[in-house]
Coordinates of C-alpha atoms in Angstrom, one line a residue:
M1 CA -0.1 0.2 -0.4
F2 CA 1.7 3.6 -1.2
K3 CA 1.1 6.3 1.2
E4 CA 2.7 8.6 -0.8
I5 CA 3.3 10.3 -4.4
P6 CA 6.8 9.2 -5.2
L7 CA 9.2 12.6 -6.5
K8 CA 11.6 10.6 -8.5
R9 CA 10.9 7.8 -10.7
P10 CA 10.9 4.6 -9.1
T11 CA 12.4 1.8 -10.2
T12 CA 10.9 -0.8 -12.4
P13 CA 12.6 -3.4 -14.3
L14 CA 9.7 -5.6 -15.4
L15 CA 7.7 -2.6 -16.6
D16 CA 10.7 -1.2 -18.4
G17 CA 10.6 -4.1 -20.5
I18 CA 6.9 -3.7 -21.9
T19 CA 7.0 -1.7 -24.9
A20 CA 4.2 -3.3 -26.3
P21 CA 1.2 -6.0 -25.1
A22 CA 3.4 -8.6 -27.3
D23 CA 6.1 -8.1 -24.6
L24 CA 3.2 -8.7 -21.6
R25 CA 2.4 -11.6 -22.8
N26 CA 5.7 -12.9 -23.2
L27 CA 6.0 -13.0 -19.5
D28 CA 5.0 -16.0 -16.7
E29 CA 1.6 -15.4 -15.7
E30 CA 3.6 -15.7 -12.1
Q31 CA 4.8 -12.3 -12.8
L32 CA 1.7 -10.3 -13.3
T33 CA 1.4 -9.4 -9.6
E34 CA 5.0 -8.0 -9.4
L35 CA 4.3 -5.9 -13.0
A36 CA 1.1 -4.2 -11.0
T37 CA 2.7 -3.2 -8.9
Q38 CA 5.3 -1.6 -10.6
L39 CA 2.8 -0.2 -13.1
R40 CA 0.8 1.2 -9.7
E41 CA 4.1 3.1 -8.2
Y42 CA 4.7 4.5 -11.9
L43 CA 1.7 5.4 -12.9
L44 CA 1.7 7.6 -9.4
Y45 CA 4.8 9.1 -10.3
T46 CA 4.0 10.0 -13.3
V47 CA 0.7 11.5 -12.3
G48 CA 2.5 13.4 -9.7
R49 CA 4.0 15.0 -12.4
T50 CA 1.7 16.2 -14.4
G51 CA -1.3 15.9 -12.5
G52 CA -4.2 14.4 -14.3
H53 CA -7.2 11.6 -14.2
F54 CA -6.5 9.6 -11.1
G55 CA -8.3 6.8 -8.8
A56 CA -9.4 5.3 -11.7
G57 CA -6.2 4.6 -13.1
L58 CA -5.1 3.3 -10.3
G59 CA -8.2 0.6 -9.9
V60 CA -8.5 -1.1 -13.3
V61 CA -4.7 -1.6 -13.1
E62 CA -5.0 -5.8 -12.7
L63 CA -7.6 -5.1 -14.9
T64 CA -5.6 -3.7 -17.6
L65 CA -2.6 -6.1 -17.2
A66 CA -5.0 -9.3 -17.4
L67 CA -7.4 -7.8 -21.1
H68 CA -3.4 -7.3 -22.5
Y69 CA -2.2 -10.4 -21.7
V70 CA -5.0 -12.6 -22.7
Y71 CA -6.2 -10.6 -25.5
N72 CA -4.3 -10.0 -28.9
T73 CA -4.6 -6.9 -29.2
P74 CA -4.3 -4.7 -31.2
D75 CA -6.0 -6.9 -33.5
D76 CA -8.6 -8.2 -30.8
R77 CA -10.0 -4.3 -29.9
L78 CA -10.2 -2.6 -26.2
V79 CA -12.8 0.2 -26.1
W80 CA -12.1 2.0 -23.0
D81 CA -15.7 4.0 -21.3
V82 CA -15.2 7.7 -20.7
G83 CA -11.5 6.7 -20.1
H84 CA -10.7 8.6 -17.1
Q85 CA -8.7 4.9 -16.6
C86 CA -7.0 4.7 -19.5
Y87 CA -3.7 5.9 -17.6
P88 CA -2.4 2.1 -17.4
H89 CA -3.2 1.1 -20.8
K90 CA -1.1 4.2 -21.9
I91 CA 1.7 3.4 -20.4
I92 CA 1.6 -0.6 -21.1
T93 CA 0.7 0.5 -25.0
G94 CA 4.2 2.3 -25.5
R95 CA 3.7 5.4 -24.4
R96 CA 5.4 5.1 -20.8
E97 CA 8.0 7.3 -21.6
Q98 CA 5.9 9.9 -23.1
M99 CA 3.4 9.9 -19.6
H100 CA 5.1 13.4 -18.5
T101 CA 3.1 14.9 -21.0
M102 CA -0.1 13.7 -20.3
R103 CA -2.8 16.7 -20.8
M104 CA 0.0 19.2 -22.0
A105 CA -0.4 21.2 -25.5
D106 CA 0.9 18.8 -28.0
G107 CA 1.4 16.1 -25.5
L108 CA -0.3 12.4 -24.5
A109 CA -4.3 13.3 -24.2
G110 CA -6.1 12.5 -21.0
F111 CA -8.6 10.2 -22.5
P112 CA -7.9 7.3 -25.6
K113 CA -7.8 8.9 -28.6
R114 CA -7.2 6.8 -32.2
A115 CA -5.0 9.4 -33.8
E116 CA -2.1 8.5 -30.9
S117 CA -2.2 4.8 -30.7
E118 CA -3.4 1.9 -32.7
Y119 CA -4.7 0.5 -29.3
D120 CA -6.3 3.2 -28.9
T121 CA -9.4 1.8 -30.7
F122 CA -12.4 4.1 -30.1
G123 CA -11.4 7.9 -29.2
V124 CA -13.6 8.2 -25.6
G125 CA -14.5 11.3 -23.5
H126 CA -18.2 11.4 -22.8
S127 CA -19.9 8.1 -20.6
S128 CA -21.8 5.0 -21.8
T129 CA -20.4 4.6 -25.5
S130 CA -18.3 2.0 -25.1
I131 CA -20.8 -1.0 -26.0
S132 CA -22.3 0.4 -28.5
A133 CA -19.0 1.0 -30.2
A134 CA -17.1 -2.2 -29.2
L135 CA -20.7 -3.8 -30.4
G136 CA -20.2 -2.2 -33.5
M137 CA -16.6 -3.7 -34.4
A138 CA -17.6 -6.8 -33.4
L139 CA -20.2 -6.9 -36.1
A140 CA -18.0 -5.2 -38.6
A141 CA -15.8 -8.1 -37.6
R142 CA -18.2 -10.8 -38.8
Q143 CA -19.2 -9.0 -41.7
K144 CA -15.8 -8.9 -42.9
G145 CA -15.3 -12.6 -41.7
E146 CA -12.1 -11.8 -39.5
D147 CA -11.2 -13.7 -36.6
R148 CA -10.7 -11.6 -33.8
R149 CA -12.6 -10.8 -30.3
T150 CA -13.7 -7.3 -29.1
V151 CA -13.7 -6.1 -25.1
A152 CA -15.6 -3.2 -23.9
V153 CA -15.1 -2.0 -19.9
I154 CA -17.7 0.1 -18.5
G155 CA -18.1 1.2 -15.5
D156 CA -21.2 0.8 -12.7
G157 CA -21.3 4.3 -12.7
A158 CA -21.9 4.8 -16.8
M159 CA -23.9 1.7 -16.5
T160 CA -26.8 3.6 -15.3
A161 CA -27.4 5.3 -19.1
G162 CA -29.5 4.5 -21.3
M163 CA -27.5 4.3 -24.4
A164 CA -25.4 1.0 -22.3
F165 CA -28.8 -0.8 -21.9
E166 CA -29.7 -0.1 -25.8
A167 CA -26.4 -1.4 -26.2
I168 CA -26.3 -4.3 -24.5
N169 CA -30.1 -5.3 -26.0
H170 CA -29.1 -4.9 -29.3
A171 CA -25.9 -7.2 -28.5
A172 CA -28.1 -9.6 -27.5
H173 CA -30.5 -9.7 -30.1
C174 CA -27.5 -9.7 -32.2
R175 CA -26.0 -12.6 -30.7
A176 CA -22.8 -10.9 -30.5
D177 CA -19.3 -12.5 -29.7
M178 CA -17.7 -10.0 -27.7
L179 CA -17.5 -9.0 -23.3
V180 CA -18.3 -6.5 -21.7
V181 CA -16.7 -6.0 -18.3
L182 CA -18.9 -4.4 -15.8
N183 CA -15.6 -2.2 -13.4
D184 CA -17.9 -2.2 -10.1
N185 CA -16.1 0.4 -7.6
Q186 CA -19.1 1.1 -5.8
M187 CA -19.6 -2.1 -3.2
S188 CA -16.5 -4.4 -1.4
I189 CA -16.3 -8.0 -1.0
S190 CA -16.6 -9.4 2.0
K191 CA -14.6 -12.5 2.7
N192 CA -17.5 -14.8 2.6
E193 CA -19.8 -13.8 -0.4
G194 CA -16.4 -13.2 -1.8
G195 CA -15.3 -16.9 -1.9
L196 CA -18.4 -18.1 -2.7
N197 CA -18.9 -15.9 -5.7
T198 CA -15.1 -16.3 -7.0
Y199 CA -16.0 -20.0 -6.9
F200 CA -19.4 -20.4 -9.0
S201 CA -17.9 -17.5 -11.4
K202 CA -14.6 -20.3 -12.1
I203 CA -17.7 -22.7 -12.0
W204 CA -19.1 -21.2 -14.8
A205 CA -16.4 -19.8 -16.6
S206 CA -15.3 -22.8 -17.1
K207 CA -15.0 -24.9 -20.2
V208 CA -16.3 -28.0 -18.5
Y209 CA -19.2 -25.6 -16.9
N210 CA -19.9 -24.6 -21.0
N211 CA -20.1 -27.9 -22.5
I212 CA -22.2 -29.4 -20.2
R213 CA -23.9 -26.6 -20.4
S214 CA -24.2 -26.7 -24.1
G215 CA -24.3 -30.5 -25.0
G216 CA -27.0 -31.1 -22.3
K217 CA -29.3 -28.2 -24.3
E218 CA -28.6 -30.4 -27.1
I219 CA -30.0 -33.5 -25.7
L220 CA -33.1 -31.7 -23.8
A221 CA -33.8 -30.4 -27.1
K222 CA -34.5 -34.0 -28.2
L223 CA -36.9 -34.8 -25.5
P224 CA -40.4 -35.0 -25.9
G225 CA -42.4 -31.7 -24.0
N226 CA -40.0 -29.3 -22.6
P227 CA -37.7 -30.0 -20.2
K228 CA -35.6 -27.8 -21.7
E229 CA -37.4 -24.7 -20.5
L230 CA -37.3 -26.3 -16.8
V231 CA -33.7 -26.7 -16.3
G232 CA -33.2 -23.5 -18.1
R233 CA -35.3 -21.7 -15.4
L234 CA -33.2 -24.0 -12.8
E235 CA -30.0 -22.6 -13.9
E236 CA -30.9 -18.7 -13.7
Y237 CA -33.1 -19.1 -10.2
M238 CA -29.1 -20.7 -9.3
K239 CA -27.2 -17.5 -10.4
G240 CA -30.0 -16.1 -9.2
M241 CA -28.6 -17.1 -5.5
V242 CA -25.5 -16.0 -5.9
A243 CA -25.1 -13.0 -8.3
P244 CA -27.1 -10.5 -9.1
A245 CA -27.1 -12.1 -13.1
T246 CA -30.8 -11.8 -13.4
L247 CA -30.8 -8.6 -15.0
F248 CA -28.4 -9.7 -17.6
E249 CA -29.3 -13.1 -17.8
E250 CA -32.7 -11.7 -19.1
L251 CA -31.2 -9.4 -21.4
G252 CA -29.4 -11.9 -22.9
F253 CA -26.0 -11.5 -22.2
N254 CA -24.1 -14.6 -20.0
Y255 CA -23.6 -13.2 -16.8
I256 CA -20.2 -14.3 -14.5
G257 CA -19.6 -12.7 -11.1
P258 CA -19.2 -10.8 -9.3
I259 CA -15.2 -11.3 -9.3
D260 CA -12.3 -9.7 -7.5
G261 CA -11.0 -7.3 -9.9
H262 CA -7.3 -7.2 -8.3
D263 CA -6.9 -10.8 -8.0
L264 CA -5.2 -11.7 -10.9
D265 CA -4.7 -15.5 -10.3
V266 CA -8.6 -15.4 -10.8
L267 CA -9.4 -12.0 -13.1
V268 CA -7.1 -14.2 -15.4
P269 CA -8.3 -17.4 -16.1
T270 CA -11.8 -16.0 -16.0
I271 CA -11.2 -13.6 -18.7
R272 CA -8.9 -16.3 -20.6
N273 CA -12.1 -18.5 -20.7
M274 CA -14.8 -16.0 -21.5
R275 CA -12.5 -15.2 -24.6
E276 CA -13.8 -18.8 -26.3
L277 CA -17.4 -18.5 -25.3
E278 CA -19.3 -17.5 -28.2
G279 CA -22.2 -15.0 -28.0
P280 CA -22.3 -11.8 -25.8
Q281 CA -20.9 -12.7 -22.2
L282 CA -21.4 -10.3 -19.3
L283 CA -17.9 -10.3 -16.6
H284 CA -18.7 -8.3 -12.8
I285 CA -15.4 -7.4 -11.1
I286 CA -15.7 -5.3 -7.9
T287 CA -12.8 -3.1 -7.8
R288 CA -11.5 -0.2 -5.6
K289 CA -11.2 3.7 -7.2
G290 CA -7.4 4.5 -6.2
K291 CA -6.4 1.1 -5.1
G292 CA -3.0 0.9 -3.4
F293 CA -3.2 4.4 -2.8
E294 CA -3.7 5.3 0.6
P295 CA -5.1 8.6 0.5
A296 CA -7.4 8.0 -2.6
E297 CA -8.7 4.6 -0.9
K298 CA -10.2 7.0 1.7
D299 CA -11.3 9.7 -0.7
P300 CA -11.7 8.1 -4.3
I301 CA -14.2 11.7 -5.0
G302 CA -11.5 14.3 -4.0
Y303 CA -8.7 11.9 -6.2
H304 CA -10.9 11.3 -9.1
A305 CA -7.9 13.8 -10.2
I306 CA -4.9 16.3 -8.9
T307 CA -3.0 18.6 -9.3
K308 CA 0.5 18.8 -10.5
I309 CA 2.6 18.1 -7.1
E310 CA 5.2 20.4 -6.7
P311 CA 8.7 19.9 -5.1
S312 CA 9.3 22.3 -2.4
P313 CA 11.3 25.2 -4.1
V314 CA 14.3 26.5 -3.6
Q315 CA 13.5 30.2 -2.8
P316 CA 9.9 31.2 -2.0
K317 CA 7.7 31.9 -4.3
A318 CA 6.7 35.6 -4.9
V319 CA 2.9 35.8 -3.1
K320 CA 0.3 35.2 -5.7
K321 CA -3.2 37.7 -5.8
P322 CA -5.7 35.6 -4.0
K323 CA -8.2 34.4 -6.9
G324 CA -11.7 34.5 -6.5
P325 CA -14.3 32.0 -6.2
K326 CA -14.7 30.0 -9.0
Y327 CA -17.7 30.1 -11.4
Q328 CA -19.2 27.0 -9.9
K329 CA -19.5 27.8 -6.8
V330 CA -21.4 31.2 -7.9
F331 CA -23.9 29.0 -9.3
G332 CA -23.6 26.8 -5.8
D333 CA -24.5 30.1 -3.7
W334 CA -26.7 31.1 -5.6
L335 CA -28.6 28.0 -5.7
C336 CA -28.9 27.9 -1.8
D337 CA -29.9 31.6 -1.7
T338 CA -32.6 31.3 -4.1
A339 CA -33.9 28.2 -2.3
T340 CA -33.8 29.4 0.7
V341 CA -36.4 32.1 -0.4
D342 CA -38.5 30.0 -2.9
Q343 CA -39.5 26.3 -2.0
R344 CA -40.4 25.4 -5.5
L345 CA -37.0 25.1 -6.4
V346 CA -35.7 21.9 -7.0
G347 CA -32.3 21.0 -8.1
I348 CA -31.1 18.4 -11.0
T349 CA -28.0 17.0 -11.8
P350 CA -26.9 13.8 -14.1
A351 CA -23.8 13.0 -11.6
M352 CA -22.6 15.9 -11.3
C353 CA -22.8 17.4 -7.6
E354 CA -19.6 17.9 -7.0
G355 CA -18.0 19.7 -10.9
S356 CA -20.9 21.8 -10.8
G357 CA -21.0 22.9 -7.4
M358 CA -24.3 21.5 -5.5
V359 CA -23.1 19.8 -2.6
E360 CA -24.1 22.1 -0.3
F361 CA -27.4 22.6 -2.3
A362 CA -27.6 18.7 -1.7
E363 CA -26.7 18.6 2.2
R364 CA -29.2 21.2 2.9
F365 CA -31.5 20.4 0.7
S366 CA -31.7 16.7 0.3
D367 CA -35.0 16.6 -0.2
R368 CA -35.5 18.6 -3.1
Y369 CA -32.0 17.6 -4.8
Y370 CA -32.2 15.0 -7.7
D371 CA -28.8 14.0 -9.2
V372 CA -30.3 11.3 -11.9
A373 CA -26.9 9.6 -12.8
I374 CA -25.2 9.3 -16.1
A375 CA -28.2 10.2 -17.6
E376 CA -29.0 13.6 -19.5
Q377 CA -32.0 12.8 -21.7
H378 CA -33.6 11.9 -18.4
A379 CA -32.8 14.7 -16.5
L380 CA -34.4 16.8 -18.6
T381 CA -37.3 15.6 -19.5
L382 CA -37.5 14.8 -15.5
A383 CA -37.6 18.9 -15.3
A384 CA -39.8 19.3 -18.1
G385 CA -42.3 16.5 -16.1
M386 CA -41.7 18.9 -12.7
A387 CA -42.6 22.4 -14.5
C388 CA -45.6 20.8 -16.1
E389 CA -46.6 20.8 -12.1
G390 CA -45.2 23.8 -11.1
L391 CA -42.4 23.5 -9.3
K392 CA -39.3 25.6 -10.7
P393 CA -36.4 23.3 -12.1
V394 CA -32.8 24.0 -12.1
V395 CA -30.4 21.8 -13.9
A396 CA -27.2 22.2 -13.4
I397 CA -25.5 20.4 -16.4
Y398 CA -21.7 20.7 -18.7
S399 CA -22.1 22.6 -21.8
T400 CA -20.8 18.9 -23.4
F401 CA -23.2 16.5 -21.7
L402 CA -26.1 19.1 -22.7
Q403 CA -25.8 18.5 -26.3
R404 CA -26.4 15.0 -25.2
A405 CA -30.9 15.8 -24.2
Y406 CA -30.4 17.8 -27.4
D407 CA -34.3 16.0 -28.3
Q408 CA -35.9 16.8 -24.7
L409 CA -34.2 20.2 -24.9
I410 CA -36.2 20.6 -27.9
H411 CA -39.1 18.9 -27.9
D412 CA -40.2 18.1 -23.9
I413 CA -39.4 21.7 -23.0
A414 CA -39.1 24.6 -25.4
L415 CA -41.6 23.3 -27.5
Q416 CA -44.3 23.8 -24.4
D417 CA -42.5 26.7 -23.4
L418 CA -41.9 25.2 -19.9
D419 CA -40.2 27.3 -16.9
V420 CA -37.1 25.5 -16.5
T421 CA -33.0 27.0 -16.1
F422 CA -29.9 25.5 -17.0
G423 CA -27.1 26.5 -15.6
I424 CA -24.9 25.5 -18.1
D425 CA -21.6 24.5 -17.0
R426 CA -17.7 24.5 -18.6
A427 CA -18.5 26.6 -21.2
G428 CA -15.9 27.4 -24.0
L429 CA -12.1 25.5 -24.0
V430 CA -12.1 23.6 -20.9
G431 CA -7.6 23.7 -21.1
E432 CA -6.2 20.2 -19.7
D433 CA -9.5 17.6 -20.6
G434 CA -9.5 18.3 -24.5
P435 CA -12.0 18.7 -26.6
T436 CA -14.5 15.9 -25.5
H437 CA -15.4 18.3 -22.7
A438 CA -15.4 21.5 -24.6
G439 CA -17.9 23.3 -24.5
A440 CA -17.5 24.9 -27.7
F441 CA -21.1 25.1 -29.5
D442 CA -23.8 25.6 -26.9
L443 CA -24.5 29.7 -28.2
S444 CA -25.1 27.8 -31.7
Y445 CA -27.0 24.9 -30.7
L446 CA -29.6 27.0 -28.2
R447 CA -30.1 30.3 -30.2
C448 CA -31.9 28.8 -33.1
I449 CA -34.4 27.2 -30.6
P450 CA -37.8 28.9 -30.1
N451 CA -38.8 30.3 -27.3
M452 CA -35.3 29.8 -25.6
V453 CA -33.3 32.9 -23.1
V454 CA -29.8 32.8 -23.8
M455 CA -27.3 34.5 -21.5
A456 CA -23.6 35.1 -21.4
P457 CA -22.2 36.6 -18.5
S458 CA -19.0 38.8 -18.6
D459 CA -18.0 38.2 -14.3
E460 CA -19.0 36.5 -11.4
N461 CA -21.3 38.8 -10.4
E462 CA -22.9 38.8 -14.1
T463 CA -23.4 34.8 -13.7
R464 CA -25.2 35.7 -10.1
Q465 CA -27.7 38.2 -11.6
L466 CA -28.5 36.6 -14.7
L467 CA -28.9 33.3 -13.2
Y468 CA -31.7 35.0 -11.3
T469 CA -32.9 36.7 -14.1
G470 CA -33.3 33.5 -15.7
Y471 CA -34.8 31.5 -12.7
C472 CA -37.8 35.2 -12.7
Y473 CA -38.1 34.2 -16.5
S474 CA -41.5 32.1 -17.3
G475 CA -39.8 29.7 -19.6
P476 CA -36.9 27.9 -20.9
A477 CA -33.6 30.1 -19.6
A478 CA -30.2 29.0 -20.2
I479 CA -27.4 31.0 -18.7
R480 CA -23.5 29.6 -19.4
Y481 CA -20.5 30.6 -17.7
P482 CA -16.7 28.8 -17.9
R483 CA -14.7 26.5 -16.1
G484 CA -12.4 27.9 -13.0
T485 CA -12.5 31.7 -11.5
G486 CA -12.9 34.4 -13.3
P487 CA -11.5 38.3 -13.4
G488 CA -12.4 39.0 -9.7
A489 CA -15.7 41.1 -9.5
L490 CA -17.1 42.0 -6.8
I491 CA -20.4 39.8 -6.0
E492 CA -23.7 41.7 -5.0
R493 CA -25.0 39.5 -2.7
E494 CA -29.1 41.0 -3.6
M495 CA -30.3 39.1 -6.4
R496 CA -31.5 42.0 -9.6
E497 CA -33.5 40.8 -12.1
L498 CA -32.2 42.5 -14.9
P499 CA -34.1 43.3 -18.1
I500 CA -34.1 40.8 -20.9
G501 CA -32.3 41.4 -24.1
K502 CA -30.2 44.1 -22.6
G503 CA -26.8 44.9 -22.8
T504 CA -24.5 47.4 -22.0
I505 CA -22.2 49.9 -22.6
K506 CA -18.3 49.3 -20.8
R507 CA -15.5 51.9 -22.8
E508 CA -17.0 54.7 -24.7
G509 CA -14.3 54.9 -28.3
K510 CA -14.5 55.6 -32.3
N511 CA -14.7 53.6 -35.5
I512 CA -15.0 50.5 -33.8
A513 CA -17.2 48.3 -31.1
L514 CA -16.4 45.7 -30.0
L515 CA -19.6 43.3 -29.0
N516 CA -18.4 40.7 -26.3
F517 CA -20.8 37.5 -25.7
G518 CA -19.5 36.1 -22.4
T519 CA -15.6 36.3 -20.0
L520 CA -13.6 37.1 -23.2
L521 CA -14.6 41.1 -21.5
P522 CA -11.2 41.8 -19.9
A523 CA -9.2 40.8 -23.2
A524 CA -11.9 42.6 -25.0
I525 CA -11.2 46.0 -22.9
A526 CA -7.5 45.6 -22.8
A527 CA -7.3 45.4 -26.8
A528 CA -9.8 48.7 -26.9
D529 CA -7.8 50.2 -25.1
R530 CA -5.3 49.8 -27.9
L531 CA -7.6 50.8 -30.2
D532 CA -9.9 53.5 -28.9
A533 CA -12.3 51.1 -29.4
S534 CA -16.3 51.2 -27.8
V535 CA -16.7 48.0 -26.2
A536 CA -20.9 46.2 -25.5
D537 CA -20.7 43.8 -22.3
M538 CA -23.8 41.7 -24.6
R539 CA -25.2 39.2 -21.9
F540 CA -27.7 38.3 -24.4
V541 CA -27.5 35.6 -27.2
K542 CA -31.5 35.4 -27.5
P543 CA -32.9 37.5 -27.5
L544 CA -30.2 40.7 -29.1
D545 CA -29.8 43.6 -27.8
E546 CA -30.8 44.9 -31.1
A547 CA -31.3 48.8 -29.9
L548 CA -27.8 48.8 -28.6
I549 CA -26.4 46.7 -31.7
L550 CA -28.2 49.8 -34.3
E551 CA -26.5 52.4 -32.0
L552 CA -23.8 51.0 -32.5
A553 CA -23.3 50.3 -36.1
D554 CA -24.7 53.9 -37.0
Q555 CA -22.0 55.4 -34.4
H556 CA -18.8 53.0 -35.7
D557 CA -17.4 51.8 -39.6
L558 CA -16.0 48.6 -37.7
L559 CA -18.3 45.8 -35.3
V560 CA -16.1 43.2 -33.9
T561 CA -18.1 40.4 -32.0
L562 CA -16.4 38.1 -29.9
E563 CA -17.4 35.0 -28.3
E564 CA -15.5 31.3 -26.5
N565 CA -17.9 29.4 -28.9
A566 CA -17.7 28.2 -32.8
I567 CA -18.1 31.0 -35.1
A568 CA -20.5 29.0 -37.3
G569 CA -24.0 29.8 -35.8
G570 CA -22.9 31.3 -33.1
A571 CA -23.7 34.8 -31.3
G572 CA -21.4 36.6 -34.6
S573 CA -23.8 34.3 -37.0
A574 CA -26.6 36.3 -34.4
V575 CA -26.0 39.9 -35.2
N576 CA -24.6 39.3 -39.0
E577 CA -28.3 38.0 -39.5
F578 CA -30.1 40.6 -37.6
L579 CA -27.7 43.6 -39.3
Q580 CA -28.6 41.8 -42.8
A581 CA -32.2 42.1 -42.4
S582 CA -32.7 45.6 -40.9
G583 CA -30.2 46.7 -43.6
R584 CA -27.1 47.8 -43.0
N585 CA -24.0 47.3 -44.3
N586 CA -21.5 48.4 -41.3
A587 CA -18.2 45.8 -41.9
V588 CA -18.4 43.0 -39.8
L589 CA -15.6 40.6 -37.6
N590 CA -16.9 37.4 -36.3
L591 CA -14.0 36.3 -33.7
G592 CA -14.6 32.5 -31.6
L593 CA -13.4 29.4 -32.0
P594 CA -12.1 28.0 -35.7
D595 CA -14.1 25.6 -37.1
E596 CA -12.3 22.6 -35.8
F597 CA -11.8 20.6 -32.8
T598 CA -8.7 22.3 -30.4
D599 CA -7.2 20.4 -28.7
H600 CA -6.2 20.2 -25.0
G601 CA -3.6 22.3 -23.4
K602 CA -3.5 25.4 -20.8
H603 CA -6.8 27.3 -21.3
E604 CA -4.7 30.8 -21.6
T605 CA -2.9 28.6 -24.2
M606 CA -5.4 27.6 -26.0
L607 CA -7.1 31.1 -26.1
A608 CA -3.7 32.5 -27.4
A609 CA -4.2 30.3 -30.1
C610 CA -7.6 30.8 -30.9
G611 CA -7.0 34.3 -31.1
L612 CA -9.3 35.1 -28.3
D613 CA -6.5 36.9 -25.9
A614 CA -5.8 40.5 -26.0
D615 CA -3.3 40.2 -28.2
G616 CA -5.2 38.3 -30.7
I617 CA -8.3 40.1 -30.5
F618 CA -6.1 43.2 -31.5
A619 CA -4.3 41.3 -34.2
S620 CA -7.3 40.2 -36.3
I621 CA -8.9 43.9 -35.9
A622 CA -5.4 45.0 -37.1
R623 CA -5.1 43.0 -39.7
L624 CA -8.6 43.3 -41.4
L625 CA -8.3 47.2 -41.2
D626 CA -4.7 47.1 -43.2
E627 CA -5.9 44.6 -46.0
S628 CA -8.7 47.0 -46.4
N629 CA -6.3 50.2 -46.3
Q630 CA -7.6 52.2 -43.5
V631 CA -5.0 54.1 -41.3
L632 CA -5.4 52.3 -37.8
A633 CA -5.0 55.2 -35.5
V634 CA -3.5 52.8 -32.2
K635 CA -2.5 54.5 -28.4
T636 CA 0.4 53.6 -27.4

């Protein structure tokens, strides 16, 4: 059991000899336990150097080794769900010496990525996709006549999503040759139950048992009457007495487990036997998140991910100005304050309590808090049902996850003009988590929906006030805000309902007007100071402040729109459409995220690469004016 993260590279002679899974398969099975220890220690060391996802990877060290040891990867396909747990997989698939670049610009991605390695068979980041993807691969192998196997590894949290069960149902219907590993880290195995379940799992996975089973079915099929149904029921009831098999058996999977996912002496032979079985198989393993690192085992939520661990500096660093609260805390405080004065408020989240800042609300208002697990579609329609009965649902959801419930947003909420408020977290770029988690499209996909009010606050206080404004609005309203801290605005405790569709002027200038949507306002003002330009904090993407846009168009030659959202279809497009409909012929420059997926890195570095920092905004405007042969008066 490790109690500290090593600051020096550990000695790992067995691991150092693994440059690919083929090397792993050359080891004796008895060596895997020592290899697991070395892999776990090396994982602690590398994540300590870079930061990143932590507990999930520690929990699947033995499973990772067992799967690559038994299956002929990459010819056999291995699909991970979500991908938080992929670090051990990356270490033994040829990327060990690149782990120090994890989640850095031009370095390894924090999730499986097809462009990075042939062993990353499917790019992930969102949950509950693994079974569908693996099924597609298994059916493709069947259609192409290829002799290879497919494995999907999915956690018990991801298994709560409807998509996982849709895939299970289809896999059973197709009788696909595939293995689903259910990695259950919410339970502990007691000594007696563990031994009993391991005993039966060995039996059910063994060739002897399965030969008897298949042979018996052939004999019974020749007998008169229907003894086959009786024997099948007896087998089902026997399994149901010692394992939670009934659900998966009824869905058409052969269920094995649960077994200890950290016991390689059980795990390897079980997986080896199951690889040879035909049809859809499900192996249920019990693991411990953060396994082998004592602090993470005691606090799996706190150690889901860690920041880079810095060694003690030789010289003390300069004292930094304390940062203000994160936007997630601003949301959580507003939620609690509003719930205190309005009994109708209910809070809903699809498994993002901690990330969305709802911990205090969940504790103080437990009777009005609903964590629906990883089920975004259900979260929205649940909110719709509550709104129909006069409650005031507030849905806290990441921008990238709201995409998964788009039909429910349109059909179940907006179409019926229901009173649901959305706190849209992680809007814009999200730094090291990369494009799978970026909220790059919400302004585009929200503003085209009738009845929606869409807000983009520029700082912490405006976020609080617009959350209140959206809550007071009788209809669907979305307030989008980024990950992390803001510019440090003074947060007013008193909540004010701001006028819908009204922006405000932040700086008076000449010739050029910057129309800012969201938290790029400090960069906009910094660029405007160099250009002597006007700056408007637009606040609302829908409805637009049309009067303010016309005023700016009449007083300025060039309008520049700014948003941390895709340019295509975003807030800038809304301004273009309005100006064209109004017959205005001002020059317009739309600045936002380019038409590509922006790779992972530091948030400020990514903004600069997209031209959305102060220098980039200035440079884009200067370039446009230079190309137009206009004279640019710049303040020095």
